[in-house]
Short mmCIF file of C-alpha atoms (C1' of nucleotides) in Angstrom, two decimals:
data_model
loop_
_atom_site.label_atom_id
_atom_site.label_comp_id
_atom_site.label_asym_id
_atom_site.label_seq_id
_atom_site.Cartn_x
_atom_site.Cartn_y
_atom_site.Cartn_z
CA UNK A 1 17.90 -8.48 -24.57
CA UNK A 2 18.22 -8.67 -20.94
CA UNK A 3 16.67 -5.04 -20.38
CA UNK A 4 15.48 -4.58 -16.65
CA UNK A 5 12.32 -2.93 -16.04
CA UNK A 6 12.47 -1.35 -12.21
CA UNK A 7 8.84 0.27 -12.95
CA UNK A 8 7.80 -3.51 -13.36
CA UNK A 9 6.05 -5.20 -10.49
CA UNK A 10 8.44 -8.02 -10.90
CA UNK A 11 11.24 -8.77 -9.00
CA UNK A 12 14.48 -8.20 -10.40
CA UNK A 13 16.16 -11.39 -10.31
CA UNK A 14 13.00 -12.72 -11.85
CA UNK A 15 12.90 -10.44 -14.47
CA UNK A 16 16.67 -11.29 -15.40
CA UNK A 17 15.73 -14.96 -14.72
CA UNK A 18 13.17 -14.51 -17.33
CA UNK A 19 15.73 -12.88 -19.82
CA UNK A 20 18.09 -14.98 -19.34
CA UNK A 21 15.60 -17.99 -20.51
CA UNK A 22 14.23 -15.55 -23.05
CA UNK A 23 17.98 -15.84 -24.79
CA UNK A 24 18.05 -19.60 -24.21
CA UNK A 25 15.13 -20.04 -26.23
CA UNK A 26 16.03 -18.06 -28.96
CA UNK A 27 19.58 -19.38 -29.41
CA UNK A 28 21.52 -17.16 -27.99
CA UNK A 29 23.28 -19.63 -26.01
CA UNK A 30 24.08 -23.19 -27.39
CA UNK A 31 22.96 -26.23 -24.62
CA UNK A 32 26.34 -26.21 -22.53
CA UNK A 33 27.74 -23.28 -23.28
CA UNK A 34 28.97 -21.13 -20.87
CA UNK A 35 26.97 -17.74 -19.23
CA UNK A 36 28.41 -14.52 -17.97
CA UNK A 37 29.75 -14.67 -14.68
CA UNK A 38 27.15 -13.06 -11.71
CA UNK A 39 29.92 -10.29 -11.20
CA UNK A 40 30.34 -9.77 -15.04
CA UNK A 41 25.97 -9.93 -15.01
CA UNK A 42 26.07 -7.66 -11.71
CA UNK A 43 28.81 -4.98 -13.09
CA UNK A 44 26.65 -5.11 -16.85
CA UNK A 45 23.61 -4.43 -15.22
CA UNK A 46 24.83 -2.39 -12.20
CA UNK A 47 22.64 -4.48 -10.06
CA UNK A 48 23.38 -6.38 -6.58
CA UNK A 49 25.63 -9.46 -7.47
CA UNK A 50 23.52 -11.14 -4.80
CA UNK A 51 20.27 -10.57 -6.96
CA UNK A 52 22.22 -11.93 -9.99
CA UNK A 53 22.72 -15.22 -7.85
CA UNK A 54 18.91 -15.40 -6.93
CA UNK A 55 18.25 -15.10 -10.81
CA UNK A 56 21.04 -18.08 -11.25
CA UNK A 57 19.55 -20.10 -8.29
CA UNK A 58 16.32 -19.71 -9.88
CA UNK A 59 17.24 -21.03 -13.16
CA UNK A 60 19.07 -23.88 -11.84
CA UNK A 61 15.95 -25.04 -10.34
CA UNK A 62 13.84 -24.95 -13.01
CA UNK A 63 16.66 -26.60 -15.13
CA UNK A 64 17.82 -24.69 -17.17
CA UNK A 65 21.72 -24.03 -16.17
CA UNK A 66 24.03 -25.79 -14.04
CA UNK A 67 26.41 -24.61 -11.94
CA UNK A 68 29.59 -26.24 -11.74
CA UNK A 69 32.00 -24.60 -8.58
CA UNK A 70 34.74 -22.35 -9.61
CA UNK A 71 34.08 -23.07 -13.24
CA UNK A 72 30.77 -20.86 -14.00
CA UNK A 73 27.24 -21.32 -14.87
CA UNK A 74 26.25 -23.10 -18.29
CA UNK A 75 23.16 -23.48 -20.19
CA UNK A 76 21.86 -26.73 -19.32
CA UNK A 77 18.86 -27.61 -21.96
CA UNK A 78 18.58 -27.02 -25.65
CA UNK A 79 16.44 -23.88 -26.31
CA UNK A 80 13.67 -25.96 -27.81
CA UNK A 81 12.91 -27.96 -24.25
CA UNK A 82 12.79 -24.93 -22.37
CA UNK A 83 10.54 -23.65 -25.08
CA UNK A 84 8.01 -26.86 -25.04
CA UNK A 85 8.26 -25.82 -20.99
CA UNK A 86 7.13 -22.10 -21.27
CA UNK A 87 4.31 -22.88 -23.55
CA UNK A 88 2.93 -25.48 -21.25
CA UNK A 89 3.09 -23.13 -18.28
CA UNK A 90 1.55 -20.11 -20.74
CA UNK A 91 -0.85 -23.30 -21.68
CA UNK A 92 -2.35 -23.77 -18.03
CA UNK A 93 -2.46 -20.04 -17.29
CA UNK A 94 -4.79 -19.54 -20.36
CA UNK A 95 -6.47 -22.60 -19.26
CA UNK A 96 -7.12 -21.23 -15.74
CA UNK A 97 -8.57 -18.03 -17.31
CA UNK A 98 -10.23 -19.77 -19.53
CA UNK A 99 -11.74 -21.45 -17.14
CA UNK A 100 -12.48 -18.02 -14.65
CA UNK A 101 -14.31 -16.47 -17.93
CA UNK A 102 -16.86 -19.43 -18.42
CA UNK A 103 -17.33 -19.31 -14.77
CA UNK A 104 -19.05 -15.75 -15.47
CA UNK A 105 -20.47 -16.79 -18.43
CA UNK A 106 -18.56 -16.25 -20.98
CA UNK A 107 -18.64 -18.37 -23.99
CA UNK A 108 -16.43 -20.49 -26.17
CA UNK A 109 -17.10 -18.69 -29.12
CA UNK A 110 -15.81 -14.91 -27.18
CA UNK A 111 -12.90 -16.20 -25.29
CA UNK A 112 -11.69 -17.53 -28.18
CA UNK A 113 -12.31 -14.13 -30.00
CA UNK A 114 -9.50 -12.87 -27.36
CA UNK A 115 -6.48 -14.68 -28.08
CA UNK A 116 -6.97 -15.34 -31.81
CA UNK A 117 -7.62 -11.19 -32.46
CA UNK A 118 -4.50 -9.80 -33.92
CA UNK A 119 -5.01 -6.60 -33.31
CA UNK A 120 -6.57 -4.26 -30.73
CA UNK A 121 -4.32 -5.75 -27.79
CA UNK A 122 -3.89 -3.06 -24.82
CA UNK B 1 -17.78 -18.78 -0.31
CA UNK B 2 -15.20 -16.70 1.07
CA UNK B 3 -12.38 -19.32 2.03
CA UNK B 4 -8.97 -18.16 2.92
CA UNK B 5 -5.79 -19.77 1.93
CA UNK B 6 -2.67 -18.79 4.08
CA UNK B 7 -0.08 -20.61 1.45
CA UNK B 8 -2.01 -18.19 -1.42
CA UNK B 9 0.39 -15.68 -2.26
CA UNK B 10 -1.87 -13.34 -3.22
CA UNK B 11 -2.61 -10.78 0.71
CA UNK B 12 -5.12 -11.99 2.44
CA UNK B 13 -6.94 -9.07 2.20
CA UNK B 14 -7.09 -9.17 -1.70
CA UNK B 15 -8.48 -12.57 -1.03
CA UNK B 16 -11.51 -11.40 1.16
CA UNK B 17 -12.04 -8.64 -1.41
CA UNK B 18 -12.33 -10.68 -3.95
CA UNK B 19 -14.62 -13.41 -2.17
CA UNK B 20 -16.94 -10.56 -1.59
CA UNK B 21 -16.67 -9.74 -5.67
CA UNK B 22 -17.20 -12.95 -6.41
CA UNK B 23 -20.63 -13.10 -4.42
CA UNK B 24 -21.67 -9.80 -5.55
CA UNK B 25 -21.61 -11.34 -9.43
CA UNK B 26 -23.23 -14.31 -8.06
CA UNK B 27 -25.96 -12.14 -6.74
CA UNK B 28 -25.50 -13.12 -3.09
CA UNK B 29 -25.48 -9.92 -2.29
CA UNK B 30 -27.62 -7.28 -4.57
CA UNK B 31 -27.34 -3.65 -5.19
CA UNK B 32 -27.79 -1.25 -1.83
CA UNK B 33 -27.72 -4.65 0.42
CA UNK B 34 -25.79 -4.20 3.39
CA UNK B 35 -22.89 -6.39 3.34
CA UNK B 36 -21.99 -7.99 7.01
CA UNK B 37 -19.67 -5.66 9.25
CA UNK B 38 -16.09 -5.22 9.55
CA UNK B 39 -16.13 -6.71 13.09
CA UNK B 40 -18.71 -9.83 12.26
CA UNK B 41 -16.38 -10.65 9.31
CA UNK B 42 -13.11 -10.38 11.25
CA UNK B 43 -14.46 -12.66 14.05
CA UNK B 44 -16.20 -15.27 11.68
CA UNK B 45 -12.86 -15.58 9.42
CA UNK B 46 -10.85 -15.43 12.22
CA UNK B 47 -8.90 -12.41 10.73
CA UNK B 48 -8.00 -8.87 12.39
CA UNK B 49 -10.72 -6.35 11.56
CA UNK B 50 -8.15 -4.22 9.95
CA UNK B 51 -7.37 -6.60 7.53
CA UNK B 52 -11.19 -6.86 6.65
CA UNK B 53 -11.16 -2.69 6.69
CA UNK B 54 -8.66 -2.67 3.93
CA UNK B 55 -10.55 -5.25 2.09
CA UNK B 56 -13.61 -3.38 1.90
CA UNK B 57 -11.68 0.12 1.52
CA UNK B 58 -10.15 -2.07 -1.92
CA UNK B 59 -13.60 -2.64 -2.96
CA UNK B 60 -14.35 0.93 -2.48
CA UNK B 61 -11.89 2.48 -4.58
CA UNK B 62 -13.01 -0.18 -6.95
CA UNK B 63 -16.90 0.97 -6.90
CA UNK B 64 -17.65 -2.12 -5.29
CA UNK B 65 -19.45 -1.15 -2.36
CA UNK B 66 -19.76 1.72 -0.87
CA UNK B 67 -19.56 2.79 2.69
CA UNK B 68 -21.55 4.71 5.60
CA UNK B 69 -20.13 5.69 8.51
CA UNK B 70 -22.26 4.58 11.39
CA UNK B 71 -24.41 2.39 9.08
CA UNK B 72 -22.28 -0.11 7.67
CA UNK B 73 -21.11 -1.09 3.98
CA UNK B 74 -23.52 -1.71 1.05
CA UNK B 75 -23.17 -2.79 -2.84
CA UNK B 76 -22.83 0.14 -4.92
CA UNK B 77 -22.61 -1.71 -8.22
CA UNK B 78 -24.91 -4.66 -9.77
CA UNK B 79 -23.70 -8.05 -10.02
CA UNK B 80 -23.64 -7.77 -14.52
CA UNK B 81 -21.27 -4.73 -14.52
CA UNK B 82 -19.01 -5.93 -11.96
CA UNK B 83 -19.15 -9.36 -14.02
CA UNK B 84 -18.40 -7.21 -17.00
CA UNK B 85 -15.17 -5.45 -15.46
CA UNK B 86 -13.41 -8.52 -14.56
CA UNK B 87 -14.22 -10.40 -18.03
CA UNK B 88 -12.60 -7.34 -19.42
CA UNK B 89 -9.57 -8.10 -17.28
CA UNK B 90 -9.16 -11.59 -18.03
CA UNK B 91 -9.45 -10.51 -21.46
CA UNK B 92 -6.71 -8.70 -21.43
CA UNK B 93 -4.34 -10.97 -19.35
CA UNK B 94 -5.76 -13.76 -22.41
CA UNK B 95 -4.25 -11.38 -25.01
CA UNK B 96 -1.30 -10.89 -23.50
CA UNK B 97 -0.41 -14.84 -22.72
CA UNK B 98 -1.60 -15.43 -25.96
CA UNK B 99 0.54 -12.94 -27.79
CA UNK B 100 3.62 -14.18 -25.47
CA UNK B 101 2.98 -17.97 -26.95
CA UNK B 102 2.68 -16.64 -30.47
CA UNK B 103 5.86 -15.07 -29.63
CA UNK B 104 7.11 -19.00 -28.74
CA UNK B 105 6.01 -20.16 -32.20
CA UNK B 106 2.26 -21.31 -30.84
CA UNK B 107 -0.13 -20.98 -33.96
CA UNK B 108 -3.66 -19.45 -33.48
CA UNK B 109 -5.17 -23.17 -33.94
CA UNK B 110 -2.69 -24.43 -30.47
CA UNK B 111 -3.63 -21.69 -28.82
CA UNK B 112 -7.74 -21.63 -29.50
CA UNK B 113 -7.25 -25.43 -28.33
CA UNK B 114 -6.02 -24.84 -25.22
CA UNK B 115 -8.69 -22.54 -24.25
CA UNK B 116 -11.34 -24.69 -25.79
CA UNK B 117 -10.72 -27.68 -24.17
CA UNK B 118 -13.20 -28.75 -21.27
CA UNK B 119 -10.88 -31.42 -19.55
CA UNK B 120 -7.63 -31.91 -18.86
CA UNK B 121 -6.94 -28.41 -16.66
CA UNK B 122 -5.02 -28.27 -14.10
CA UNK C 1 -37.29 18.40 -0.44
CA UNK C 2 -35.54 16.78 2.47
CA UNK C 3 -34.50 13.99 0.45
CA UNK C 4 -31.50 11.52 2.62
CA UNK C 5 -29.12 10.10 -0.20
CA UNK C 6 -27.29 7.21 2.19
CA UNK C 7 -24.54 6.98 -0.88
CA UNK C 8 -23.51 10.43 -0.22
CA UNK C 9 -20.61 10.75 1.84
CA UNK C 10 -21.76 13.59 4.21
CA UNK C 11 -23.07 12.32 7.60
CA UNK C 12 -26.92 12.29 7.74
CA UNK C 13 -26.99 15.12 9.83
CA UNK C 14 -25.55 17.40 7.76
CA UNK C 15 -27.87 16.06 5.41
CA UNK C 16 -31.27 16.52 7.04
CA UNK C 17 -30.05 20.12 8.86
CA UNK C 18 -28.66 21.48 4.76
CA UNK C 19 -32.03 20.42 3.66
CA UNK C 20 -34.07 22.16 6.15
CA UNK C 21 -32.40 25.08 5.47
CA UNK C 22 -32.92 25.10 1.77
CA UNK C 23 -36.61 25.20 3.04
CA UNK C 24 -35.92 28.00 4.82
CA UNK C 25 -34.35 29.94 2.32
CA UNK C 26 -36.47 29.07 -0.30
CA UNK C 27 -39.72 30.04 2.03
CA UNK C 28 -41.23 26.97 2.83
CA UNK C 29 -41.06 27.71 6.42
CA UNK C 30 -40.88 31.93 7.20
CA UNK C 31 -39.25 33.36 10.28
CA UNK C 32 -40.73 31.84 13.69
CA UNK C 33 -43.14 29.38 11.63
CA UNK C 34 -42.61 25.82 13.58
CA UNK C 35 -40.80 23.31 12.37
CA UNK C 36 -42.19 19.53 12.57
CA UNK C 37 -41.19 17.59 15.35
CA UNK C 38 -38.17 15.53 16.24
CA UNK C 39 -40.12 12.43 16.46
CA UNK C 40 -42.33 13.03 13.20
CA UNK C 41 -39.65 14.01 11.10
CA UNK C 42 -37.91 10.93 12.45
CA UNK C 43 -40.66 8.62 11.29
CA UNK C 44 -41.03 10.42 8.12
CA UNK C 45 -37.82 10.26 7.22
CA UNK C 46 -36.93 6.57 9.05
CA UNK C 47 -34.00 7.93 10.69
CA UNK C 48 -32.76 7.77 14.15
CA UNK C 49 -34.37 10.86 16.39
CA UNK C 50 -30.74 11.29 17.57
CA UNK C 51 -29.41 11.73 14.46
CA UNK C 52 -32.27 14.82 13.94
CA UNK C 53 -31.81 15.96 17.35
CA UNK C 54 -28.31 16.72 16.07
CA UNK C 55 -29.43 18.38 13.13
CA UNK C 56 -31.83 20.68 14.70
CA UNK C 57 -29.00 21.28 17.27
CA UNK C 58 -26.56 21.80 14.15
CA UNK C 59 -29.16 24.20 13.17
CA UNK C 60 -29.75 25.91 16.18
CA UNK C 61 -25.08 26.67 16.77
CA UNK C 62 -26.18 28.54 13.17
CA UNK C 63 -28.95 30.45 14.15
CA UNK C 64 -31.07 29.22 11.92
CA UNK C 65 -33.27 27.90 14.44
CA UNK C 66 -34.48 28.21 17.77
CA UNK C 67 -35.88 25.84 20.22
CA UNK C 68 -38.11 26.69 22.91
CA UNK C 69 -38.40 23.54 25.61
CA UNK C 70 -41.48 21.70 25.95
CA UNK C 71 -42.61 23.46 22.77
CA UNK C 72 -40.84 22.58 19.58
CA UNK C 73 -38.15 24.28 17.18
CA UNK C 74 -38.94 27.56 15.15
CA UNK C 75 -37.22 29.22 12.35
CA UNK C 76 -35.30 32.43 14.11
CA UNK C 77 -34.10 34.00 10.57
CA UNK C 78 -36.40 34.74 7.48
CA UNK C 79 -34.77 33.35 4.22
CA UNK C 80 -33.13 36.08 2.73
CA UNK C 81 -30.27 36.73 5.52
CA UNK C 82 -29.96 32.62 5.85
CA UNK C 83 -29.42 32.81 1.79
CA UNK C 84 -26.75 35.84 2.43
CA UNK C 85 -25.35 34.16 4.94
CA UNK C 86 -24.94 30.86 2.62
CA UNK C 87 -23.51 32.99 -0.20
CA UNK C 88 -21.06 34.03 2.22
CA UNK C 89 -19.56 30.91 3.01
CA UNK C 90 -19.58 29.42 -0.63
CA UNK C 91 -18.04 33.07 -1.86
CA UNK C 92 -15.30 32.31 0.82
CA UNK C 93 -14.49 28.72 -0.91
CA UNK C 94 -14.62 30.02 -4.38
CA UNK C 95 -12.32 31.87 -3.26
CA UNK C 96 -10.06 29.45 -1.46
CA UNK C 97 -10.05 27.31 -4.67
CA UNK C 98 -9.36 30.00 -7.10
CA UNK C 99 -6.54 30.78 -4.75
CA UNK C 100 -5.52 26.89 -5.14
CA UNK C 101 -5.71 27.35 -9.00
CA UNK C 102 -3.85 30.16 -9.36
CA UNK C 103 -1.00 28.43 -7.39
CA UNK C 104 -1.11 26.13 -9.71
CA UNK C 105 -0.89 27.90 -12.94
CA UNK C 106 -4.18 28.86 -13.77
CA UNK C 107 -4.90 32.55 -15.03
CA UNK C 108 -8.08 34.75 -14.01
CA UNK C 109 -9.71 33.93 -17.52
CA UNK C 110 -9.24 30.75 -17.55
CA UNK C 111 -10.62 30.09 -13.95
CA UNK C 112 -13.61 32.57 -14.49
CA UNK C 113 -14.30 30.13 -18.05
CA UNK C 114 -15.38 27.23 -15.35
CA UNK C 115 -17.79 29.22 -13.09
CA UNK C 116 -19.39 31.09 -15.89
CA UNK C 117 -20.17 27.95 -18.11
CA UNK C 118 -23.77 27.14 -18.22
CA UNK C 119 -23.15 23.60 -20.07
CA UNK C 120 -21.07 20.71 -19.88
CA UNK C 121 -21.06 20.37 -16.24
CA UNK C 122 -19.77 17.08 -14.40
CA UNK D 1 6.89 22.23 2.96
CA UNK D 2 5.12 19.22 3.85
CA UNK D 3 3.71 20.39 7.19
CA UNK D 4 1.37 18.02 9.01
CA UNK D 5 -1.48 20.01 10.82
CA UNK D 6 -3.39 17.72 13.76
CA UNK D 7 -5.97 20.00 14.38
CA UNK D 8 -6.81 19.86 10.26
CA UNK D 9 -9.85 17.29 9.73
CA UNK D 10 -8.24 15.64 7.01
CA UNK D 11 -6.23 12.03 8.20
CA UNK D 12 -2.76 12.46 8.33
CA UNK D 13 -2.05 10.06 5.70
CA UNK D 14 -4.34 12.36 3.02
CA UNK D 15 -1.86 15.31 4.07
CA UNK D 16 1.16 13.72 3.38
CA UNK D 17 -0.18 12.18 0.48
CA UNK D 18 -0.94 15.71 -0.70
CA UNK D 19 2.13 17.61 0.51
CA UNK D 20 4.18 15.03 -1.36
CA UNK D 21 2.17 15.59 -4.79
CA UNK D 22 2.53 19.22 -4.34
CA UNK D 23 6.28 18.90 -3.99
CA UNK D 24 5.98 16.62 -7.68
CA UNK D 25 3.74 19.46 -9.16
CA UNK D 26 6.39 22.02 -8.09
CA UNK D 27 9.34 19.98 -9.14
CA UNK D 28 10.56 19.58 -6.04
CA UNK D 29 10.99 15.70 -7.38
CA UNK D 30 11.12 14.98 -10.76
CA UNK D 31 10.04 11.78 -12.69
CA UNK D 32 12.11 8.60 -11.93
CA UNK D 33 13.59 10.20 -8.50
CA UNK D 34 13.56 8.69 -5.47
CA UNK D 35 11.58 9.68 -2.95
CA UNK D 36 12.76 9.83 1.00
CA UNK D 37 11.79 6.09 2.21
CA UNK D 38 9.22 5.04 4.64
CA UNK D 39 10.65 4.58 7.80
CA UNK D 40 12.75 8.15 7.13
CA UNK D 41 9.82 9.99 6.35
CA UNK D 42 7.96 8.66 9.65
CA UNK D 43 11.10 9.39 11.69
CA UNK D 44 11.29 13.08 10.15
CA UNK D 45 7.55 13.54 10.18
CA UNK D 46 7.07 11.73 14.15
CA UNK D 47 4.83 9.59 12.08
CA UNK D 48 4.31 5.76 12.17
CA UNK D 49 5.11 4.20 9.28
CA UNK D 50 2.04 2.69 8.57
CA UNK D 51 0.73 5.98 8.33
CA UNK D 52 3.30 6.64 5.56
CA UNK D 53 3.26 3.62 3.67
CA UNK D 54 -0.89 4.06 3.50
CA UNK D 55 0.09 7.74 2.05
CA UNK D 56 2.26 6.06 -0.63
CA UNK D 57 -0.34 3.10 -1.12
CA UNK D 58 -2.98 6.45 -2.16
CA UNK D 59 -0.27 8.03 -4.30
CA UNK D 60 0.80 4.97 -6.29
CA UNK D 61 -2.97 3.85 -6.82
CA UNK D 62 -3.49 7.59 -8.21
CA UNK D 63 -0.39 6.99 -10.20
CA UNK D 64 1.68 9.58 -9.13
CA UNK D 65 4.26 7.47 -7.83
CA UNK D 66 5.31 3.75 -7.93
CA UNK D 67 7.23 1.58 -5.89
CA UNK D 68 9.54 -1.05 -5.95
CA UNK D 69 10.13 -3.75 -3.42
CA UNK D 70 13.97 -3.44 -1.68
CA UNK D 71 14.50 -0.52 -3.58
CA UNK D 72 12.18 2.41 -2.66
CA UNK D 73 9.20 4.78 -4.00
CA UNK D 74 9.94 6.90 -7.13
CA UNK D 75 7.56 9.12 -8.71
CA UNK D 76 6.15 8.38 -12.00
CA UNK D 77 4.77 11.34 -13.20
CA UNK D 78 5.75 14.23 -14.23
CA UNK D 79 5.05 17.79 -12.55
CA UNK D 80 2.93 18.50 -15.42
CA UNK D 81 0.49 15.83 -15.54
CA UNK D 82 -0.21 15.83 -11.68
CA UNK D 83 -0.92 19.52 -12.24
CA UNK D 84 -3.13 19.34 -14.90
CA UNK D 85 -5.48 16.70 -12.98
CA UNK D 86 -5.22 18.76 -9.86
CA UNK D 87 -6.46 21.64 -12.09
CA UNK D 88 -9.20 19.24 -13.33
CA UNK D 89 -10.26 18.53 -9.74
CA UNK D 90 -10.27 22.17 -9.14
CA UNK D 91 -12.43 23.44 -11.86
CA UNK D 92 -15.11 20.08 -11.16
CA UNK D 93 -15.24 21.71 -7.54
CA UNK D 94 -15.24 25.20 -8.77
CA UNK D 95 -18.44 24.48 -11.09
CA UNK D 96 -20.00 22.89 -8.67
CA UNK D 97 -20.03 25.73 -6.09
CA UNK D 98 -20.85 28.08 -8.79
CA UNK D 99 -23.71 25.97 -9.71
CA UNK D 100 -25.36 26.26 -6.02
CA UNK D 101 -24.71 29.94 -5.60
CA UNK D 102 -26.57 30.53 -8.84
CA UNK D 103 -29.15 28.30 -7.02
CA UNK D 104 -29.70 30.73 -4.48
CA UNK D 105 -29.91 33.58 -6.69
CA UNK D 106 -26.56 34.79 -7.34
CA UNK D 107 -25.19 36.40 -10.97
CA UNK D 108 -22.71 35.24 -12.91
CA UNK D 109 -21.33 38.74 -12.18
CA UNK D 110 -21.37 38.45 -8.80
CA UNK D 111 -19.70 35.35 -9.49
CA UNK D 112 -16.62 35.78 -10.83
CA UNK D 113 -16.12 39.15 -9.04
CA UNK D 114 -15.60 36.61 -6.24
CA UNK D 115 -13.00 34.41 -8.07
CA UNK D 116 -11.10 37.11 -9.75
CA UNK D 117 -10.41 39.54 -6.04
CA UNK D 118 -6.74 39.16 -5.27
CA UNK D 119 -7.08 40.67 -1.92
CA UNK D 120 -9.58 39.93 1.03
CA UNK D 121 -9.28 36.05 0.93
CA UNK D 122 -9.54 34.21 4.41
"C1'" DG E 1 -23.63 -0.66 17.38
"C1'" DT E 2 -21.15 1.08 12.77
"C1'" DG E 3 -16.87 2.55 9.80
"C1'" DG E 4 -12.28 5.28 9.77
"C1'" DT E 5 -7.85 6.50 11.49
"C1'" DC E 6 -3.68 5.97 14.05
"C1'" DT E 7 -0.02 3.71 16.81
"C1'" DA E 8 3.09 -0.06 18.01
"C1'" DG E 9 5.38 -3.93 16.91
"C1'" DA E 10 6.20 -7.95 14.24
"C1'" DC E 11 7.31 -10.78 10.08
"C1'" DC E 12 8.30 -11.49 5.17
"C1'" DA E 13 10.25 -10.64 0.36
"C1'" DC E 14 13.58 -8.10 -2.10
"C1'" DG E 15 18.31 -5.83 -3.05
"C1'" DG F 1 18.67 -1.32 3.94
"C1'" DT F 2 13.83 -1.19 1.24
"C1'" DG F 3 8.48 -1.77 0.79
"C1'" DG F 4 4.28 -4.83 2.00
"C1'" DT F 5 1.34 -7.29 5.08
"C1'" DC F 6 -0.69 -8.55 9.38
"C1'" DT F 7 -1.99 -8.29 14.31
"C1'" DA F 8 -3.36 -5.92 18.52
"C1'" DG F 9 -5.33 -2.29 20.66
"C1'" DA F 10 -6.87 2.33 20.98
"C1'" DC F 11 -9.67 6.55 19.84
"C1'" DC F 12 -12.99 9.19 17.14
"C1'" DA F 13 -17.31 10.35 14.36
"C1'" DC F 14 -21.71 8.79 13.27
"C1'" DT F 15 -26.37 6.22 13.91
#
DNA sequence: GTGGTCTAGACCACG
DNA sequence: GTGGTCTAGACCACT
């Protein structure tokens, strides 16, 4: 977990953001339990304690930690909330494109060919 | 056709470049037409020609349109395999949301819902 | 012959002053035969007499042609010292690119594989 | 190496583009290293960085290099893999000249006597 | 008139 | 500090 990608197009504090949820969902941390510190994160991932913050700040506004000053950050929701959350942003994305493929013509029966095939992804 | 948002996040010449896609698979504009000029386009959007220069060199590299110096640019490609290119990419952005809800716990009947649905989109 | 391909990326020019030249080397027109006229070949072709003008003038810097005022433009050269002279300059970019292969890694064989195959050409 | 001629017809930003994947197919930077950034290059060069960054626009669309946001350009492929599409390049070119010089009347002989001369190249 | 390149200077997002 | 985008204005080649 928590692997950074600096070939992706993403920014970093968005990609550890994103890991850090990833984690929340799956259990790894327990709804108020305690996360590493940003210089523990920063030292870890030898990355800019500053873009460790972002990542923090980023979370806390989406609500998923909390910040409490001089204590530390700590997990804020269950990992099943922030999971109902991610599937209803992944939900409107696939709506959009769902949307953007019958706009050039493409029917029910094909789009939904994409996301049920198993196999074959690129 | 052709509006441009200055809160999108997405450059604003990616926007014009796409505009211009999106008429050439509408059939506004037809294989070998000649597509406005850099200057008209800059003065009508309100937009500095180089802006509109790096739109149409995108569409270019893309096999779009294709250019003449001293002439002006023209569509290179029919509206159906342009059409055909971008299904393919929202194809494959479909897969991959779809895989990442799968990865959430989202069955294949969730998923082919949201995508089927013809209200409720955001 | 004389066909304008507005797709291609070489100026028009170039175009109409390369084809003319094939003519000559291929005997369509022999040494000191007139060549059509500015204006006709203009209307022929739908092009811009300037953009012909330059071409016979293109022409002319190569010897290919001479033009007498008042009178027209006449093939100076008979075909078979215009063809040398042609072999000449693509013998000197073989060359050049070999050269460019060879930096790269490329032995003799394998280079002299690509100019001798009769098939499978891009 | 990577010696900007003004007088050469090709833009500026196509040279540097190209001097910087010939110092990649020469090893001169490996995969994952870091290239010298924008503004440096411009300031070493007497170049403006737009110039630049369009060089490193071409290179990261051909995929030789790719870039990250605050941190820099670092190339992405190896030596080997830029060389062998150069090569490709090369031998398209090389097949095409060959193919009008057998046009005019020229032997495959004749050919790749040209190709395979060490000495007398302009 | 057309497109293509280059410079200069500014602003923003990211680390 | 880094790259990415945009504007303004200039020059060139081509039609």
């Amino acid at each position: 977990m928590l692997n950074i990608d600096y070939r992706d197009a993403r920014p970093i504090y968005e990609q550890v953001a994103g890991g850090i949820e990833d984690m929340v969902v799956h259990g790894v941390y327990a709804a108020d339990e305690q996360l590493p510190s940003v210089r523990q994160l920063a030292a870890e991932l030898s990355i800019n304690p500053n873009t460790i913050q972002r990542a923090f700040a980023l979370l806390e506004s989406k609500g998923v930690i909390y910040s409490v000053k001089g204590r530390g950050n700590f997990v804020s929701a269950d990992g099943a909330s922030v999971r109902d959350r991610r599937l209803a942003e992944i939900s409107a994305q696939l709506r959009a494109l769902a949307k953007a493929a019958r706009a050039l013509g493409a029917d029910d029966r094909l789009i939904a060919g994409w996301v049920l095939e198993e196999e074959g992804n690129t």
